[in-house]
């Protein structure tokens, strides 16, 4: 029978045409296939980053209306007495006295802000304790902030006054102590209550900073407009027309508590996720739900909604809460025809998340997903930092449809800083390709390049250079047994923006983009042959 089908296919396409189509299909369909992908064998995806989990660098305008926007949660500041010319320091980085006696500022002299209102703040030390002031003076011994740890900051150019709840101002006493007893209202001349404030870092612009910066009502208005306009059904049409078959959708843990999540987070992301699934189904696109932000933050970055850069997730309370979120997502979307998989956690930090803790969480998450779906892919992300992705291949997370997610960037490491365009391309072919081949042959989970981008540290790259770099990545990442997903669909930085890259011909999908059409052609030929098979049987 197969010979007769082949005969009909040859009649349909011609001898050489049939041979080409058959060889092409056998070569590129490969030994790997992903269940549920329409007309294809593997994932060709795009991330919907910056949509349901805010990242200020993707769309900076979201933060432009915040008053004192350079003093968001997690902003790092240093305070220097204008009279003593010494820095305020938390001895031992916190948990002890506070003095005003340091000539040079370093980590003990750096405080992270927790924003209470436009002008009220808590000061958190390196070790996590908070500045607290009472009648006996000031120390950095409070484990959690309350009234005594709340300060009003009055600004005048680079100078500040810091006021406590009873109306008194902090001052640098002659004996190098910080006290809350300055008499009267200080002016802006050189007096004991005046400090120079240096903003050392203001790097966190995530959901926490946005919601707490605008406060609830305004943040709700800003985010509703953003969620309704940043990604729409037209984007799914664009992706479909360019051969993309999957979207990876980052979500935050607060989605499980929609429409009224814990403060300061803003509800409404669940409705947007529901819309995405409907749009995806309409265009035969699959969805991966990616838990991008876990309670407590798994990596201290803005995209995990960290308040101040801390990584508090590896606690049992937060892990239990995260498993509840996975249960919510799996129960709601587990049987949805557009669901391809659920990613249990994005980019846990190798420096702060122990492997045994992560593996235990992944195993529990796998079982939860399996309660609601026997076939949805369970995706586990490698730890970022100093970690070998092979560690997850030895963990025995689950028995069926397990995927390891790797993120490949020729960025974020001094190793890439001075590389030329050709150096970057050769690194893809020599290093990335070798690692992918090893992982593909590891007889374990499928391999997913869940994030990559057509950007690098080359400052003078031409359009041709970008095309060559993108082509190299696509050629290598196409070999990943599960597939790949570009980061990200839309971005104010052009080369990170998938749509911009495609429209301006900086990224050429080539055969990868046309693969669905070829597979469809083969399937059409097979269908035609089967339909006429009775005529020659």
mmCIF file of N, CA, C and O in Angstrom, residues 2 76 85 91 101 193 248 284 318 435 461 464 489:
data_model
loop_
_atom_site.group_PDB
_atom_site.id
_atom_site.type_symbol
_atom_site.label_atom_id
_atom_site.label_comp_id
_atom_site.label_asym_id
_atom_site.label_seq_id
_atom_site.Cartn_x
_atom_site.Cartn_y
_atom_site.Cartn_z
ATOM 1 N N UNK A 2 1.958 1.238 0.815
ATOM 2 C CA UNK A 2 2.825 2.402 0.861
ATOM 3 C C UNK A 2 3.454 2.673 -0.495
ATOM 4 O O UNK A 2 3.636 3.829 -0.884
ATOM 5 N N UNK A 76 18.693 51.950 45.366
ATOM 6 C CA UNK A 76 19.790 51.939 46.324
ATOM 7 C C UNK A 76 20.322 53.358 46.514
ATOM 8 O O UNK A 76 20.639 54.045 45.536
ATOM 9 N N UNK A 85 30.740 65.344 56.800
ATOM 10 C CA UNK A 85 31.333 64.786 55.579
ATOM 11 C C UNK A 85 31.642 63.300 55.746
ATOM 12 O O UNK A 85 32.671 62.785 55.302
ATOM 13 N N UNK A 91 26.302 49.190 60.724
ATOM 14 C CA UNK A 91 27.431 48.349 61.107
ATOM 15 C C UNK A 91 27.157 46.887 60.789
ATOM 16 O O UNK A 91 26.066 46.366 61.044
ATOM 17 N N UNK A 101 30.127 57.700 60.225
ATOM 18 C CA UNK A 101 31.568 57.787 60.450
ATOM 19 C C UNK A 101 32.409 57.190 59.323
ATOM 20 O O UNK A 101 33.603 56.931 59.520
ATOM 21 N N UNK A 193 21.065 68.271 60.097
ATOM 22 C CA UNK A 193 19.920 67.506 59.593
ATOM 23 C C UNK A 193 19.890 67.415 58.070
ATOM 24 O O UNK A 193 18.949 66.863 57.504
ATOM 25 N N UNK A 248 5.024 31.809 24.036
ATOM 26 C CA UNK A 248 5.365 31.594 25.444
ATOM 27 C C UNK A 248 4.925 32.845 26.191
ATOM 28 O O UNK A 248 5.398 33.952 25.894
ATOM 29 N N UNK A 284 -4.565 28.555 15.247
ATOM 30 C CA UNK A 284 -3.819 27.299 15.363
ATOM 31 C C UNK A 284 -2.426 27.514 15.956
ATOM 32 O O UNK A 284 -1.439 26.902 15.518
ATOM 33 N N UNK A 318 6.684 30.100 50.496
ATOM 34 C CA UNK A 318 6.583 30.603 49.127
ATOM 35 C C UNK A 318 6.469 29.459 48.124
ATOM 36 O O UNK A 318 5.763 29.571 47.111
ATOM 37 N N UNK A 435 26.724 22.012 22.642
ATOM 38 C CA UNK A 435 25.920 21.773 23.839
ATOM 39 C C UNK A 435 24.553 21.205 23.484
ATOM 40 O O UNK A 435 24.066 20.271 24.137
ATOM 41 N N UNK A 461 27.427 46.653 14.045
ATOM 42 C CA UNK A 461 26.924 45.608 13.172
ATOM 43 C C UNK A 461 26.024 46.142 12.066
ATOM 44 O O UNK A 461 25.137 46.966 12.311
ATOM 45 N N UNK A 464 23.503 43.186 7.276
ATOM 46 C CA UNK A 464 23.981 41.874 6.856
ATOM 47 C C UNK A 464 24.554 41.088 8.027
ATOM 48 O O UNK A 464 24.345 39.878 8.148
ATOM 49 N N UNK A 489 8.233 39.550 21.444
ATOM 50 C CA UNK A 489 7.445 40.023 20.306
ATOM 51 C C UNK A 489 7.584 41.520 20.097
ATOM 52 O O UNK A 489 7.766 41.987 18.970
#
